mmCIF file of C-alpha atoms in Angstrom:
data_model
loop_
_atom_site.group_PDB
_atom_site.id
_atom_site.type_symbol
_atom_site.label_atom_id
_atom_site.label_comp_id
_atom_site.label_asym_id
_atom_site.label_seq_id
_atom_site.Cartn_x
_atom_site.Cartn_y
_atom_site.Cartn_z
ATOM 1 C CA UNK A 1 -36.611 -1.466 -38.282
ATOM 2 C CA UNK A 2 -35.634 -3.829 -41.138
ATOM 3 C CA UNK A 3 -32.162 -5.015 -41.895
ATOM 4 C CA UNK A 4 -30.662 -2.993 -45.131
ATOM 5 C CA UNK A 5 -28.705 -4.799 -47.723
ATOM 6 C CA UNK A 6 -27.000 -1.889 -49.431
ATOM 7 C CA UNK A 7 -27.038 2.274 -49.746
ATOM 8 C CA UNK A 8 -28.043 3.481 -52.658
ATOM 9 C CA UNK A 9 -26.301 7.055 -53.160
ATOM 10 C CA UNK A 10 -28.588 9.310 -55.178
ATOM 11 C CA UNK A 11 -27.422 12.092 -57.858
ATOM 12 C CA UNK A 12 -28.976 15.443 -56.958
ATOM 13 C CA UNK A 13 -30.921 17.099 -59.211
ATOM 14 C CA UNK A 14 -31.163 20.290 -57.480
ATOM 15 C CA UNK A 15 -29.790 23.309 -59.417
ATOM 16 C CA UNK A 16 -25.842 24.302 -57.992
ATOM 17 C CA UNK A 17 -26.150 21.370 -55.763
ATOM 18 C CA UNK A 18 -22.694 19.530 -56.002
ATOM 19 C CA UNK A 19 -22.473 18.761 -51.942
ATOM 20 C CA UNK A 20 -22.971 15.050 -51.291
ATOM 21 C CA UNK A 21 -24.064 12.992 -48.033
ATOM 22 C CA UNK A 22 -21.149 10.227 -48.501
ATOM 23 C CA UNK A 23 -17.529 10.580 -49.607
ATOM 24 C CA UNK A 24 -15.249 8.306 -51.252
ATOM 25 C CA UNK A 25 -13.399 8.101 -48.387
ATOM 26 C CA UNK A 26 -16.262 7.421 -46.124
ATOM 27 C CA UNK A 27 -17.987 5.048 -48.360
ATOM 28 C CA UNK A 28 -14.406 2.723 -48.774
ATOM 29 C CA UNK A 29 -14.729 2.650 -44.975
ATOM 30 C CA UNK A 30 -18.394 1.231 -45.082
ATOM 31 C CA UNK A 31 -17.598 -1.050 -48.088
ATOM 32 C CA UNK A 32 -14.554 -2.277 -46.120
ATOM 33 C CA UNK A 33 -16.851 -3.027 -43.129
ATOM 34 C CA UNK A 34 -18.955 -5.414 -46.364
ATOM 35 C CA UNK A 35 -21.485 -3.256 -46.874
ATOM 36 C CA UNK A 36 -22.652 -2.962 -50.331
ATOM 37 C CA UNK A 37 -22.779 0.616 -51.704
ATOM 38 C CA UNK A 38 -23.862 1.939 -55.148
ATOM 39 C CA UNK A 39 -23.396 5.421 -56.276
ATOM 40 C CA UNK A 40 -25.102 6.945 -58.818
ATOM 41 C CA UNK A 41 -23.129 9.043 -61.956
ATOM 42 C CA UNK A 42 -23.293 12.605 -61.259
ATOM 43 C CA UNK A 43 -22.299 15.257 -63.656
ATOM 44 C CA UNK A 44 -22.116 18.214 -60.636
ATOM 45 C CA UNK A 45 -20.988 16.092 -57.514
ATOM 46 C CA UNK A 46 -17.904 17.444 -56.227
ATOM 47 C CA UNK A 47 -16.466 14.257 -56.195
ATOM 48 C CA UNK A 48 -15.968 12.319 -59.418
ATOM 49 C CA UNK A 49 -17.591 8.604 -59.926
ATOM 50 C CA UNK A 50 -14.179 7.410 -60.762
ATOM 51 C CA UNK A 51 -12.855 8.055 -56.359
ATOM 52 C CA UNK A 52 -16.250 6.033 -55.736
ATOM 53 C CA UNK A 53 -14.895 3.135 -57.899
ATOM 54 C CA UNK A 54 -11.593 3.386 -56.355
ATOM 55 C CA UNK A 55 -13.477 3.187 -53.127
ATOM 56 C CA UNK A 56 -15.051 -0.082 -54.002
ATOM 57 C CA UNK A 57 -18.678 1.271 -54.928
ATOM 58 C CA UNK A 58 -20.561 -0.430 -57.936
ATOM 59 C CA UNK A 59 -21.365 3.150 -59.782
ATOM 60 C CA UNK A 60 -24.974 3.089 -62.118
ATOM 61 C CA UNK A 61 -26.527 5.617 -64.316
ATOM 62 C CA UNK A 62 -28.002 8.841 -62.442
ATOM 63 C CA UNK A 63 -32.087 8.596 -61.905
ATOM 64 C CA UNK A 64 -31.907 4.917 -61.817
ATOM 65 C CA UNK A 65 -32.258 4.595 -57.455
ATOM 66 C CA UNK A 66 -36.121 3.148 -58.529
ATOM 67 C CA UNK A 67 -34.168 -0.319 -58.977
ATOM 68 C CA UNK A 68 -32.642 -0.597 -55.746
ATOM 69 C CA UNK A 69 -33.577 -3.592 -53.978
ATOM 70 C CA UNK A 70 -36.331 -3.263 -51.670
ATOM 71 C CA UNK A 71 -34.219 -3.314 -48.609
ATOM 72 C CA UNK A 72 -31.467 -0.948 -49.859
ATOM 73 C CA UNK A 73 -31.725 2.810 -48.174
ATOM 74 C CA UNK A 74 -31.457 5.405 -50.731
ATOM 75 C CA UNK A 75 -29.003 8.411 -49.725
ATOM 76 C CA UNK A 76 -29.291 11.707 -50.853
ATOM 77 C CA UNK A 77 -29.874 15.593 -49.726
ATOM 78 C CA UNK A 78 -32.595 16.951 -51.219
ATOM 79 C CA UNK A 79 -35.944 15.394 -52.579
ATOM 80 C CA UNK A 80 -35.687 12.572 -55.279
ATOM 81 C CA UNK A 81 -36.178 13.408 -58.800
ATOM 82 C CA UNK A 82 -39.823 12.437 -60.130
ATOM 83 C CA UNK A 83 -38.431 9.783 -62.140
ATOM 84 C CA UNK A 84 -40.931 7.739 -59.927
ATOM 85 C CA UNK A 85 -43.990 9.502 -58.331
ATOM 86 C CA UNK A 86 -44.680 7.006 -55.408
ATOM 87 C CA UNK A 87 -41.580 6.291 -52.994
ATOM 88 C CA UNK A 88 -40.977 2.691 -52.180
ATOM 89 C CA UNK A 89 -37.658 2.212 -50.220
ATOM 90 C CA UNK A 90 -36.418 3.981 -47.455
ATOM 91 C CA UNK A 91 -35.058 7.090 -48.071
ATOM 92 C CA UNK A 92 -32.661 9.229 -45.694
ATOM 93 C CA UNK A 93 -32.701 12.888 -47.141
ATOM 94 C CA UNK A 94 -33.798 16.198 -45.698
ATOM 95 C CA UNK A 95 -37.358 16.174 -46.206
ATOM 96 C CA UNK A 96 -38.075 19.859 -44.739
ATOM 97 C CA UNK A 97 -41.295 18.549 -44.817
ATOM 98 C CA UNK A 98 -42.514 18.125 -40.596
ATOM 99 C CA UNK A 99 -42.921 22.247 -39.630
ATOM 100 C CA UNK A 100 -45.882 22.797 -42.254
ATOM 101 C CA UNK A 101 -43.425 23.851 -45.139
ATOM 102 C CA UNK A 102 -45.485 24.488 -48.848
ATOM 103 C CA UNK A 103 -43.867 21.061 -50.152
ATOM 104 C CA UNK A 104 -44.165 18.473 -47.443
ATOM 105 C CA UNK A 105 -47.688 17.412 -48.008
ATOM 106 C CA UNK A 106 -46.924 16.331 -51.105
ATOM 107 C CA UNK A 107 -43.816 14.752 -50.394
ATOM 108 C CA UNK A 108 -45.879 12.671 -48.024
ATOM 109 C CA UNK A 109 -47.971 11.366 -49.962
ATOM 110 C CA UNK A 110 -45.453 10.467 -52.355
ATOM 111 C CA UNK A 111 -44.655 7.938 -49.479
ATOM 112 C CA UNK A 112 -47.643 7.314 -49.064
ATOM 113 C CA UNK A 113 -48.647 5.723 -52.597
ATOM 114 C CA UNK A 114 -45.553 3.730 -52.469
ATOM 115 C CA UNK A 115 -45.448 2.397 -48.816
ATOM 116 C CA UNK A 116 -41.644 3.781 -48.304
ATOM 117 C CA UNK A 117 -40.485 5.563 -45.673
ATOM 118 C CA UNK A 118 -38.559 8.784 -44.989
ATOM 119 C CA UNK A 119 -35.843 8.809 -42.702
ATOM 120 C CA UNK A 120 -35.305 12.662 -42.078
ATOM 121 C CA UNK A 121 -31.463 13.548 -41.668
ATOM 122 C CA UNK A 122 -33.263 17.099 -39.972
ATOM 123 C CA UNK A 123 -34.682 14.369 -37.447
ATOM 124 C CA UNK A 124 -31.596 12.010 -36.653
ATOM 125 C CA UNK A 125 -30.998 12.905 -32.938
ATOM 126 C CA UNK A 126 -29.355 11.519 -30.360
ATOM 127 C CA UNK A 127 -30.853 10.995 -26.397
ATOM 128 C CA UNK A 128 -30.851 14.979 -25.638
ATOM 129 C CA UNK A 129 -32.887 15.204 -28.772
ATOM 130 C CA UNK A 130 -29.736 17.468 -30.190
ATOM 131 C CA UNK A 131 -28.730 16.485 -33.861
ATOM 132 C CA UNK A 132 -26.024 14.281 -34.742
ATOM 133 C CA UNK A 133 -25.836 15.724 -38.044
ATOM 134 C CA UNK A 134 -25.600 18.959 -39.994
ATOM 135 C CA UNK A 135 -24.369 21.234 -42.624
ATOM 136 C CA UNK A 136 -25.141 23.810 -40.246
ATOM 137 C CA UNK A 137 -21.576 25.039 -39.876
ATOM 138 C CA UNK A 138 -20.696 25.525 -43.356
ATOM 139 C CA UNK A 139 -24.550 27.532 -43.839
ATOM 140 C CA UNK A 140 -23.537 29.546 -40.999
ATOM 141 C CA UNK A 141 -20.185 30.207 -42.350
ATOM 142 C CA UNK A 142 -21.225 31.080 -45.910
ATOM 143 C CA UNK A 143 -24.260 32.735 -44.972
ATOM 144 C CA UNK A 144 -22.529 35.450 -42.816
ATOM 145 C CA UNK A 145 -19.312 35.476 -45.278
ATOM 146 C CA UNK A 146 -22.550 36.443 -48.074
ATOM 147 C CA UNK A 147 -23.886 39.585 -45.907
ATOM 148 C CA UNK A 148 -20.276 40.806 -45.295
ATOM 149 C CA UNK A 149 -18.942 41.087 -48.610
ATOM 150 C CA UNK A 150 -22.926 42.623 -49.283
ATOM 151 C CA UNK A 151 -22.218 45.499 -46.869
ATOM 152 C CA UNK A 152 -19.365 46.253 -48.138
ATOM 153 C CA UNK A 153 -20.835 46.254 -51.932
ATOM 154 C CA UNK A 154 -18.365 43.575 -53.155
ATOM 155 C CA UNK A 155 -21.412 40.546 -53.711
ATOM 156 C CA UNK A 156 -20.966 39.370 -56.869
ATOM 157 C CA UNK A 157 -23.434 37.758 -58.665
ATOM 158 C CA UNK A 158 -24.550 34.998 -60.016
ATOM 159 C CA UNK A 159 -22.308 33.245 -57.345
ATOM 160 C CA UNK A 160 -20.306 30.215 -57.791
ATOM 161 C CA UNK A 161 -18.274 27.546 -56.111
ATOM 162 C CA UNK A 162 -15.641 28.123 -54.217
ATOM 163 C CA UNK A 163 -12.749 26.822 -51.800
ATOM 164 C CA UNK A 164 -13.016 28.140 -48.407
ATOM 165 C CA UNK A 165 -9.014 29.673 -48.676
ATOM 166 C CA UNK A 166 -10.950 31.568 -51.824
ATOM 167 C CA UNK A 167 -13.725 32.913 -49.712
ATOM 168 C CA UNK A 168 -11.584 33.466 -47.316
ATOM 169 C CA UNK A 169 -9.396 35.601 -49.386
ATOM 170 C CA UNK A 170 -12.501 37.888 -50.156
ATOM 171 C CA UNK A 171 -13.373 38.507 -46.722
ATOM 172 C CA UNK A 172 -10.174 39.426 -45.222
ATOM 173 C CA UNK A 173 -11.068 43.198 -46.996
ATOM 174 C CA UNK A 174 -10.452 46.581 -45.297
ATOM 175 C CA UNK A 175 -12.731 46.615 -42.048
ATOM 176 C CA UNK A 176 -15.866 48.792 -42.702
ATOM 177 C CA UNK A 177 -16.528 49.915 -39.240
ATOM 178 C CA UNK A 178 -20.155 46.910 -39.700
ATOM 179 C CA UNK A 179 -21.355 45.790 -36.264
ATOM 180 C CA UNK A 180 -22.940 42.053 -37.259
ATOM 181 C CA UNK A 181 -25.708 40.294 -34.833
ATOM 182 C CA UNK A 182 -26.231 36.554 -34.780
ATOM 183 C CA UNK A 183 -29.079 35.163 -33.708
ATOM 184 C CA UNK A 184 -28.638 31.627 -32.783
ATOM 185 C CA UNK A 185 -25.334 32.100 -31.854
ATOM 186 C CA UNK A 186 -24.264 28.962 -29.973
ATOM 187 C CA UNK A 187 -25.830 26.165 -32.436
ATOM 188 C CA UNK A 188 -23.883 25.193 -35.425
ATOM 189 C CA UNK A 189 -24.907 27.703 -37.680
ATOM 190 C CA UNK A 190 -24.359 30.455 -35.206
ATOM 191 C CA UNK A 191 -20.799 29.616 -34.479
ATOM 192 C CA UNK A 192 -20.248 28.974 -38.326
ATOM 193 C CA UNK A 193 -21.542 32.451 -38.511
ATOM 194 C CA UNK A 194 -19.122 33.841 -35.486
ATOM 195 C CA UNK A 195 -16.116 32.517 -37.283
ATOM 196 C CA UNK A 196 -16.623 34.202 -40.743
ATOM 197 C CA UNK A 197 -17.285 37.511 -39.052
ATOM 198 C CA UNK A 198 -13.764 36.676 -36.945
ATOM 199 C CA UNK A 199 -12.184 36.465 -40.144
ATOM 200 C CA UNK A 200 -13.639 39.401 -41.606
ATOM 201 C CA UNK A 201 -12.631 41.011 -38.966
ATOM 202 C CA UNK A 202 -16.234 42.355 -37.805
ATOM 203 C CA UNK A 203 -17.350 42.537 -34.462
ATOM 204 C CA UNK A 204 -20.137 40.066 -33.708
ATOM 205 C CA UNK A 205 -22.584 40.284 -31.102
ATOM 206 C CA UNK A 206 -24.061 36.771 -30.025
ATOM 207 C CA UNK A 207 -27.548 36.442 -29.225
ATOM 208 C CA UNK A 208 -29.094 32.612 -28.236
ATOM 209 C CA UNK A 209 -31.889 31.808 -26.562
ATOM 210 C CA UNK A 210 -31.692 33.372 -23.056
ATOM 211 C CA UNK A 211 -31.632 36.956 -25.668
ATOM 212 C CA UNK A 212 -34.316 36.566 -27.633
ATOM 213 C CA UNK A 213 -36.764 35.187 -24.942
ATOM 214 C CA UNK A 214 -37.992 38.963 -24.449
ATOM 215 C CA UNK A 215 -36.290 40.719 -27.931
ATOM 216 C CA UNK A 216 -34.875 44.182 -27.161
ATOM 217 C CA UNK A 217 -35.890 45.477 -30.821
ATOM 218 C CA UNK A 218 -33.838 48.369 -30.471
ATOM 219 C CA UNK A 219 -31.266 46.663 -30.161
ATOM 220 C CA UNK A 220 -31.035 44.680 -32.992
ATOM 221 C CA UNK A 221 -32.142 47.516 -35.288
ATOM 222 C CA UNK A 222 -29.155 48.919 -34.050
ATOM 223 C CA UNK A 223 -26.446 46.249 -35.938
ATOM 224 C CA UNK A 224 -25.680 46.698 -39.553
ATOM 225 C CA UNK A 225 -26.084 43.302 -40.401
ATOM 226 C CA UNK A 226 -28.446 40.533 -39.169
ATOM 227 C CA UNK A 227 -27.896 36.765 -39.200
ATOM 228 C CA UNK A 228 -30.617 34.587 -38.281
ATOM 229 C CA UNK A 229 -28.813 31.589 -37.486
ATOM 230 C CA UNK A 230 -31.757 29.676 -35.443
ATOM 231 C CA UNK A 231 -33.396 26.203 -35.702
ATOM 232 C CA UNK A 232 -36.902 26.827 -34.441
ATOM 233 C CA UNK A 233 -39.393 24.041 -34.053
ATOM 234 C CA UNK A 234 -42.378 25.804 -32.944
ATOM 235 C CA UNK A 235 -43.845 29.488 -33.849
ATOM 236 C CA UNK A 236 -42.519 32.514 -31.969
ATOM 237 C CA UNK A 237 -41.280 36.504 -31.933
ATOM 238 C CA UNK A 238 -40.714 37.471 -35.186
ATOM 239 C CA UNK A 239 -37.018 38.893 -35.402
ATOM 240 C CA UNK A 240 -38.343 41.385 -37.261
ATOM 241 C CA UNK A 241 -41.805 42.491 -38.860
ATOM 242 C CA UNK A 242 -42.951 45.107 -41.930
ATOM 243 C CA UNK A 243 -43.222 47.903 -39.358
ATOM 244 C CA UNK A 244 -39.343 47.296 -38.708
ATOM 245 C CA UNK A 245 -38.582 46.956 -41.879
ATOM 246 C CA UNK A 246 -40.021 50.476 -42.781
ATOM 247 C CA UNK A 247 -38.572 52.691 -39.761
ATOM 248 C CA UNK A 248 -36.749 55.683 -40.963
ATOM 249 C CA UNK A 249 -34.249 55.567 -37.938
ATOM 250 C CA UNK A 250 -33.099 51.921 -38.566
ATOM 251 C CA UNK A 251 -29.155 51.662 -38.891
ATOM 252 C CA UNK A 252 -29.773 47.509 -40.418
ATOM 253 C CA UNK A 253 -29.220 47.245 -43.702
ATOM 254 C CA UNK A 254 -28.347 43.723 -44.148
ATOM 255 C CA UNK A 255 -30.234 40.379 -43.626
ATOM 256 C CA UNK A 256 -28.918 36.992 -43.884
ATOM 257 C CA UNK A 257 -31.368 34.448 -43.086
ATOM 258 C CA UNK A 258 -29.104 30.930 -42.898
ATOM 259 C CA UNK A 259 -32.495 29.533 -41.584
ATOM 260 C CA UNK A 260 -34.775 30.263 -44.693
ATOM 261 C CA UNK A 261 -38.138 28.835 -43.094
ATOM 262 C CA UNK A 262 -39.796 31.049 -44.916
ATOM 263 C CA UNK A 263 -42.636 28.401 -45.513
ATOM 264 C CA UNK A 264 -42.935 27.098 -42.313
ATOM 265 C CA UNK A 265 -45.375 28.680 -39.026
ATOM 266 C CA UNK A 266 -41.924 28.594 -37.288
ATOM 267 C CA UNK A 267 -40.297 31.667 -39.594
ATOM 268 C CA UNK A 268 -38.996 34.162 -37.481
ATOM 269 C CA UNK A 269 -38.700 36.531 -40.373
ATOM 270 C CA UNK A 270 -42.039 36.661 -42.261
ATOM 271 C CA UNK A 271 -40.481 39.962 -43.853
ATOM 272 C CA UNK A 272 -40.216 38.067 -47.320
ATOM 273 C CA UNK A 273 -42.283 34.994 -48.826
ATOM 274 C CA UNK A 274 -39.280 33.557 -51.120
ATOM 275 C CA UNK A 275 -35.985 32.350 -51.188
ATOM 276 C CA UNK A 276 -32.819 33.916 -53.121
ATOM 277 C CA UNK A 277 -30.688 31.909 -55.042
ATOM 278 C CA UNK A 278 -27.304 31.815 -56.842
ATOM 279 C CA UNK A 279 -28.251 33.614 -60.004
ATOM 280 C CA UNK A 280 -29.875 36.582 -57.694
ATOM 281 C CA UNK A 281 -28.896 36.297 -54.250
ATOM 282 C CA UNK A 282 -29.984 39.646 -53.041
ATOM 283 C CA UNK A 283 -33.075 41.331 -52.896
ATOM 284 C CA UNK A 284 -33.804 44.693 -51.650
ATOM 285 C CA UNK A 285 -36.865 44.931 -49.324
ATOM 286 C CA UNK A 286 -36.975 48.945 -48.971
ATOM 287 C CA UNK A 287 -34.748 51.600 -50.043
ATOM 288 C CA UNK A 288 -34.872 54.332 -48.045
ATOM 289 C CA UNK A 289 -33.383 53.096 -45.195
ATOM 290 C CA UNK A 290 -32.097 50.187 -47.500
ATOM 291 C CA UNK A 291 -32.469 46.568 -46.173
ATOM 292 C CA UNK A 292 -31.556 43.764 -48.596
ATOM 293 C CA UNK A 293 -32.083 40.175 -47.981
ATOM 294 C CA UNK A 294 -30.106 36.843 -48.556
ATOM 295 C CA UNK A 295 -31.756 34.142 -48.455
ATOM 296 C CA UNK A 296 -30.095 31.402 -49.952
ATOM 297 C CA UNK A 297 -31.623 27.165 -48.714
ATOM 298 C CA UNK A 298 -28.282 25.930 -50.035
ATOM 299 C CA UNK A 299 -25.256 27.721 -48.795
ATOM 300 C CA UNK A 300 -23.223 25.136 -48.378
ATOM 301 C CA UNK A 301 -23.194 24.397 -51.793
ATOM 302 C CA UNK A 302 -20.617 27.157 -52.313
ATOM 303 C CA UNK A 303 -18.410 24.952 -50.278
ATOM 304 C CA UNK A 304 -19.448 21.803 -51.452
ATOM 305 C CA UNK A 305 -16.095 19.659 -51.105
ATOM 306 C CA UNK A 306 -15.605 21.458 -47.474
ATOM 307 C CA UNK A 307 -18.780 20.344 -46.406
ATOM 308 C CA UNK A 308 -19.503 17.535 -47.549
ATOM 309 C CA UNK A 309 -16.646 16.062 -46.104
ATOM 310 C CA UNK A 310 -17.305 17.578 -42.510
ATOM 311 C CA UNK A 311 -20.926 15.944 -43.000
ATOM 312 C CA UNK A 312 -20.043 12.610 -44.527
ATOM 313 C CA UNK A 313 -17.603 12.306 -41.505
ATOM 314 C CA UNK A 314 -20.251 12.600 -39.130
ATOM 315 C CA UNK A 315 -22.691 10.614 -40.723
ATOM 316 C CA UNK A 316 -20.342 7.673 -41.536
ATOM 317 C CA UNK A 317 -21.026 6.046 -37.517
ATOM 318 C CA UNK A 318 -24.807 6.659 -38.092
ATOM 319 C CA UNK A 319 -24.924 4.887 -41.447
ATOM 320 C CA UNK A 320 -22.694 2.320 -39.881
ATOM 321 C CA UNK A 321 -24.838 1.893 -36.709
ATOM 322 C CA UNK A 322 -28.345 1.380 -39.832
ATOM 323 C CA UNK A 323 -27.052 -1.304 -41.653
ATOM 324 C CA UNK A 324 -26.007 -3.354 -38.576
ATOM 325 C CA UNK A 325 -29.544 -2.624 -36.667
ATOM 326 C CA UNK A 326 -27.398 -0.595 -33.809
ATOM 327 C CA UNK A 327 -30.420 1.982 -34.916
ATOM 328 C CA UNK A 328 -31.601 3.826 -31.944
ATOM 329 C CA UNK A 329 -31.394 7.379 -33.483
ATOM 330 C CA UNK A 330 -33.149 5.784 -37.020
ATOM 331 C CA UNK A 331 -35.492 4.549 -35.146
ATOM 332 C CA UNK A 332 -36.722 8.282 -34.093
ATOM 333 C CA UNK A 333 -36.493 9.552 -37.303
ATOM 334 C CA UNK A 334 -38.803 6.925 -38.039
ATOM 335 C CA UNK A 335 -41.067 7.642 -35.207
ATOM 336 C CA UNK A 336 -41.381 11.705 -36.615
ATOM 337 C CA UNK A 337 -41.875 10.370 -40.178
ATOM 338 C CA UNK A 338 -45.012 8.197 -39.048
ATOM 339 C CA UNK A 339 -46.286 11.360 -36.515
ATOM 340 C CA UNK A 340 -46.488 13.290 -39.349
ATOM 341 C CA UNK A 341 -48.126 11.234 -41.647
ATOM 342 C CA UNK A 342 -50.776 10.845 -39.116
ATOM 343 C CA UNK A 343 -51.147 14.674 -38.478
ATOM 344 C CA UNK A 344 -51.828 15.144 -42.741
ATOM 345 C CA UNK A 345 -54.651 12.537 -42.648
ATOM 346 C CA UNK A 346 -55.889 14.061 -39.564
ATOM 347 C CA UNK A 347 -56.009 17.785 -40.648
ATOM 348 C CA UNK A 348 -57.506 16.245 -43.975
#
């Protein structure tokens, strides 16, 4: 892997996306340690340019991450604007681009036409193959948080940021009598999930692997409110299909999915075929039993200073280990970007 001169911290230009994958406080540690760091002007990060210059970043013009020098790495979370088609650097973002989501093959080939390379932050992994970092947490969190004040008809929409004593505050409501499954229970997410509904005050019942291997149906039907908390790489059960979604006797009535793969052969809830978002984050899939969805791909934007601190913290040592060639866990990400590259030309 080649040495990197710099990091190149991209605005996002992703509607309500103020979350960022650096700090100030993280990137005056990395400038401290003399690496060079430029951060772009943002308009929505939660964090003004003005802490990065107090950090020691050189702050440029938003959009403008096509003039970093060849060997910077250009941070950010979601996909880079199409201020230039082909993609020449290296880029470390989530690509959701590897489990045969609608966007990825064109992301690929953005790479592609200009010889860069995508470093995956849904691929960084250490030995065990377990991620080293996440916003999982903080989607788990908000996503459960979401279907709780849902059930108990106090959603308000279109949502907006907030502090986590805020959300919080919401949540700690009279108790309902809701009985809340999450599915993924033990991964990030799922225990993100866990401690919202412990706040709420609404019993949780924790499903993981070992419970889903053979799905009691009934069972789930039987919960007032579903999270699906799980990071599948490979198709299998649905959690739950049309037919479930139409039974008469169903006592469900709320779905959060914090997963949203709702693109990708590895969905476990092909009950829907898009996303929510901020402006509408519910939508009703039948009425008579209702079931309405949430299905939000950024929920930890509602937190954005709460997480992006937790995941700036835990990316600081991995950023730290790329710029000084300590790059084992890089060096698989790169390994998954070049597999699938050679799976699109080879289902071509």
């Amino acid at each position: 892997m080649a040495t990197s001169t710099g990091i190149w911290l991209r605005r996002e230009t992703a509607p309500n996306e103020q979350r960022t994958p650096l700090v100030p406080g993280d990137a005056a540690e990395l400038v401290a340690g003399g690496v060079r760091v430029t951060v772009e002007e943002s308009a929505h990060r939660a964090f003004p340019a003005v802490e990065y210059e107090m950090a020691g970043c050189r702050v440029v013009p938003g959009d403008t991450w096509p003039d970093a020098l060849p060997n910077d790495v250009v941070l950010g979370l979601k996909e880079p604007s199409f201020a230039s088609s082909a993609l020449s650097h290296r880029h470390v973002f989530f690509g959701h681009a590897y489990k045969g989501q609608g966007g990825g093959p064109g992301l690929l080939r953005r790479f592609t036409a200009g010889e860069g390379t995508l470093l995956d932050l849904e691929y960084l992994t250490d030995d065990t193959g377990h991620r080293v970092v996440a916003f999982g947490y903080w989607a788990g969190y908000v996503g459960a948080a979401l279907a709780v004040l849902q059930h108990r008809g106090q959603l308000i929409a279109p949502l907006t940021e907030l502090t986590r004593p805020e959300l919080d505050g919401r949540l700690r409501g009279s108790a309902d009598g809701a009985r809340a499954l999450v599915v993924g229970a033990l991964g990030r997410s799922g225990q993100g999930a866990r401690e919202a509904l412990a706040v709420a005050g609404v019993p949780a019942t924790a499903w993981d692997i070992a419970e889903t291997r053979d799905l009691d149906r009934e069972a789930l039907l039987d919960h007032d409110i579903l999270i699906n908390a799980v990071f599948a790489t490979e198709p299998g059960t649905p959690f739950l299909t049309a037919a479930d979604v139409a039974r008469p006797g169903r006592r469900l009535t709320v779905v959060s999915d914090v997963t949203c793969d709702v693109t990708s052969a590895c969905n476990r809830l092909p009950i829907y075929q898009q996303v929510t978002d901020w402006a509408e984050p519910v939508r009703r899939l039948h009425d008579v039993p209702p079931l309405d969805l949430i299905s939000i791909d950024n929920l930890p934007s509602l937190l954005p200073r709460e997480s992006s601190v937790a995941f700036s913290h835990s990316l600081l040592p991995q950023l730290t280990a790329l710029m000084s060639r300590r790059a084992a866990v890089w060096n698989r990400c790169e390994e998954h970007f070049h597999h699938a590259l050679r799976m699109m030309t080879s289902n071509k």
